[in-house]
XYZ file of N, CA and C in Angstrom:
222
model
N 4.552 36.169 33.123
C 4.294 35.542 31.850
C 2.781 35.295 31.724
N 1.939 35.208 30.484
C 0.679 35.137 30.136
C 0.738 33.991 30.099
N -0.530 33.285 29.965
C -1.008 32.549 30.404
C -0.927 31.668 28.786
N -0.630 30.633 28.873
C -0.490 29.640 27.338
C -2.186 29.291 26.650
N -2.311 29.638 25.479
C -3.666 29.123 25.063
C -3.169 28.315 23.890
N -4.013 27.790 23.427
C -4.015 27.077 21.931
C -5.074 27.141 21.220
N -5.182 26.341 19.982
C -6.589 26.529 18.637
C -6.115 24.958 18.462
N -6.484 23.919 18.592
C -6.863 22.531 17.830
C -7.760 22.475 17.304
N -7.193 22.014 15.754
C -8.006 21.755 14.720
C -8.601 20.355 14.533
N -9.886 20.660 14.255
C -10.666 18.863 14.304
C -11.804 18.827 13.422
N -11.211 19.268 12.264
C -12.529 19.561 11.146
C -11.689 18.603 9.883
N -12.529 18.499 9.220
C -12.030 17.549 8.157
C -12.965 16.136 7.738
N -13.688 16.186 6.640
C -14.523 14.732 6.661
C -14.037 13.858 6.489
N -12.626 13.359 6.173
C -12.118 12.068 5.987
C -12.301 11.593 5.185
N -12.313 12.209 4.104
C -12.847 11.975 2.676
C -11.851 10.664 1.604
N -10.670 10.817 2.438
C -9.849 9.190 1.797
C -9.751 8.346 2.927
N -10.490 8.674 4.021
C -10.736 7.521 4.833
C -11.964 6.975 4.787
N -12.851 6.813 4.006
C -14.186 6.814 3.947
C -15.052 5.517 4.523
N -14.619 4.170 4.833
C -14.995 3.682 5.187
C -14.826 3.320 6.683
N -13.893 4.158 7.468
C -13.767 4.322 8.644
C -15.041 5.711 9.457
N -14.694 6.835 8.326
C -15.602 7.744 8.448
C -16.989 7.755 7.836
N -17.483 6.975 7.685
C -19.413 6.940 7.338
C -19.908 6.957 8.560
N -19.791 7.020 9.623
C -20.371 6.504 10.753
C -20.009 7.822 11.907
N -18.838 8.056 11.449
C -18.379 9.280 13.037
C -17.171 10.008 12.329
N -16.538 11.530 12.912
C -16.272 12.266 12.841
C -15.186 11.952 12.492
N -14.026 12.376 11.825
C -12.245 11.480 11.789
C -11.921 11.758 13.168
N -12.103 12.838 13.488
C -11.436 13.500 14.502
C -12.026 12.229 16.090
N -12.783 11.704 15.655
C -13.516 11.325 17.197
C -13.266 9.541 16.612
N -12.571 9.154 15.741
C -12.313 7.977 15.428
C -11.305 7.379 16.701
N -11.325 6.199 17.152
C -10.581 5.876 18.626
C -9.711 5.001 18.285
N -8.510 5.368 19.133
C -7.063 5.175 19.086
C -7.203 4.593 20.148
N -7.009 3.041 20.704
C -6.774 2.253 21.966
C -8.108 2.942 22.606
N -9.207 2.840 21.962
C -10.516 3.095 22.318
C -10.212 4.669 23.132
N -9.711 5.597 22.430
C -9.641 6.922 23.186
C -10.072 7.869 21.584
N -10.721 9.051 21.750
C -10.938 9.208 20.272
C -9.736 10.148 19.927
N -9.210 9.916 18.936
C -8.026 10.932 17.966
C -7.894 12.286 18.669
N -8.287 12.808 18.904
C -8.122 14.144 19.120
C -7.649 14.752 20.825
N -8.158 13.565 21.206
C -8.197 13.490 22.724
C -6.480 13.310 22.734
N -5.477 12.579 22.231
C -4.051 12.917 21.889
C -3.188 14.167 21.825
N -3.313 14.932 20.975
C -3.358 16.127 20.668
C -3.751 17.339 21.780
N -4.980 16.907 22.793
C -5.643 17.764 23.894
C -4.411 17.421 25.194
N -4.694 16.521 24.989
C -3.626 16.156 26.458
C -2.361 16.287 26.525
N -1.646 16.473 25.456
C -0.830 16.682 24.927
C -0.125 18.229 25.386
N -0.716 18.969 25.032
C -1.529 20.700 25.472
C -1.690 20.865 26.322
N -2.690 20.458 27.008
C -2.933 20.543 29.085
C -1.241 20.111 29.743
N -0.939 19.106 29.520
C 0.361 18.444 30.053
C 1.643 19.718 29.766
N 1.145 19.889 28.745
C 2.904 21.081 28.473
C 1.818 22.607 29.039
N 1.356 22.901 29.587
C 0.864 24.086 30.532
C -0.270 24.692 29.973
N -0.252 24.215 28.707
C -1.665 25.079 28.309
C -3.026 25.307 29.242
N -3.508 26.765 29.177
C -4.472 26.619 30.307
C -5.940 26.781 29.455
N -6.224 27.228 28.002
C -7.213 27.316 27.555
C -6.872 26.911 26.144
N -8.314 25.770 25.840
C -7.935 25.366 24.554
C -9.174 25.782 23.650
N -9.055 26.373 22.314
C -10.452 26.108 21.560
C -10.216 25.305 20.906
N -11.188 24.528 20.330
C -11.948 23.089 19.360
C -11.967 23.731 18.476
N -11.124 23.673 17.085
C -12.019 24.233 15.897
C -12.518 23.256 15.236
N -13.390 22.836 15.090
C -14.415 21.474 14.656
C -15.642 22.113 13.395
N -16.111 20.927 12.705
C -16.757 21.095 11.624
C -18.369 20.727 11.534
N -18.979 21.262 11.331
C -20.310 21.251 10.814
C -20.927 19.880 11.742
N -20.705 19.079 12.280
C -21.200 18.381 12.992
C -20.919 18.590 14.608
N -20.860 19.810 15.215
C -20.297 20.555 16.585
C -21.043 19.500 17.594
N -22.077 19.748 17.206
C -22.854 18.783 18.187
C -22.498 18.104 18.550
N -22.557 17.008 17.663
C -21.658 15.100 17.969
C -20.540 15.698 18.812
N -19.504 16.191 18.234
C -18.273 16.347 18.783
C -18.057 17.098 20.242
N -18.969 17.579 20.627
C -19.524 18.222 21.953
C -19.827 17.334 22.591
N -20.932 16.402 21.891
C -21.242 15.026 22.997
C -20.342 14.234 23.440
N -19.428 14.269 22.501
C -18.218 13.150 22.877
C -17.388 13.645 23.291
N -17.046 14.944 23.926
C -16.128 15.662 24.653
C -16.512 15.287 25.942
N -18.013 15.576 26.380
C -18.265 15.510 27.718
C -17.900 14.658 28.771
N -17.432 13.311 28.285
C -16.843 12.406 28.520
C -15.629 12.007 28.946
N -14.918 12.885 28.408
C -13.239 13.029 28.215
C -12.446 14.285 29.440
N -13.503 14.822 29.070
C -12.567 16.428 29.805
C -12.395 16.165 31.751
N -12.696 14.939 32.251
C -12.865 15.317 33.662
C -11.008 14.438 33.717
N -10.825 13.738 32.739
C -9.213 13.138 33.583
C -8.647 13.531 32.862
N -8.339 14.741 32.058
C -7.418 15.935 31.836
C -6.446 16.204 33.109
């Protein structure tokens, strides 16, 4: 059997959340101080996935910085 990949999506400005989102990404907004998306990732690793891509929006950067953080207790 091949090997499981995925595509998580994390683009979106939060445009009817707006006063949560002026400040940071929706996607990187924190749930029990963990950010949103980080749910969804672990989620994926846990059921076998072995490669994931980020599809993320116009602010890659930020959302790169705040990955670096996260990915070692996967």
């Amino acid at each position: 059997m091949s090997e499981l990949q995925a595509l998580l999506l994390c683009s979106g400005s939060g445009s009817r959340m707006t006063e949560l989102c002026n400040r940071m990404l929706k996607c990187l907004l924190p749930i029990a101080n963990v950010p949103m998306f980080w749910y969804p990732l672990r989620t994926l690793v846990n059921s076998g996935v072995k490669g994931t891509i980020i599809l993320h929006s116009r602010e890659s950067l930020v959302l790169r910085l705040q990955c670096t953080g996260f990915h070692r207790s996967l």
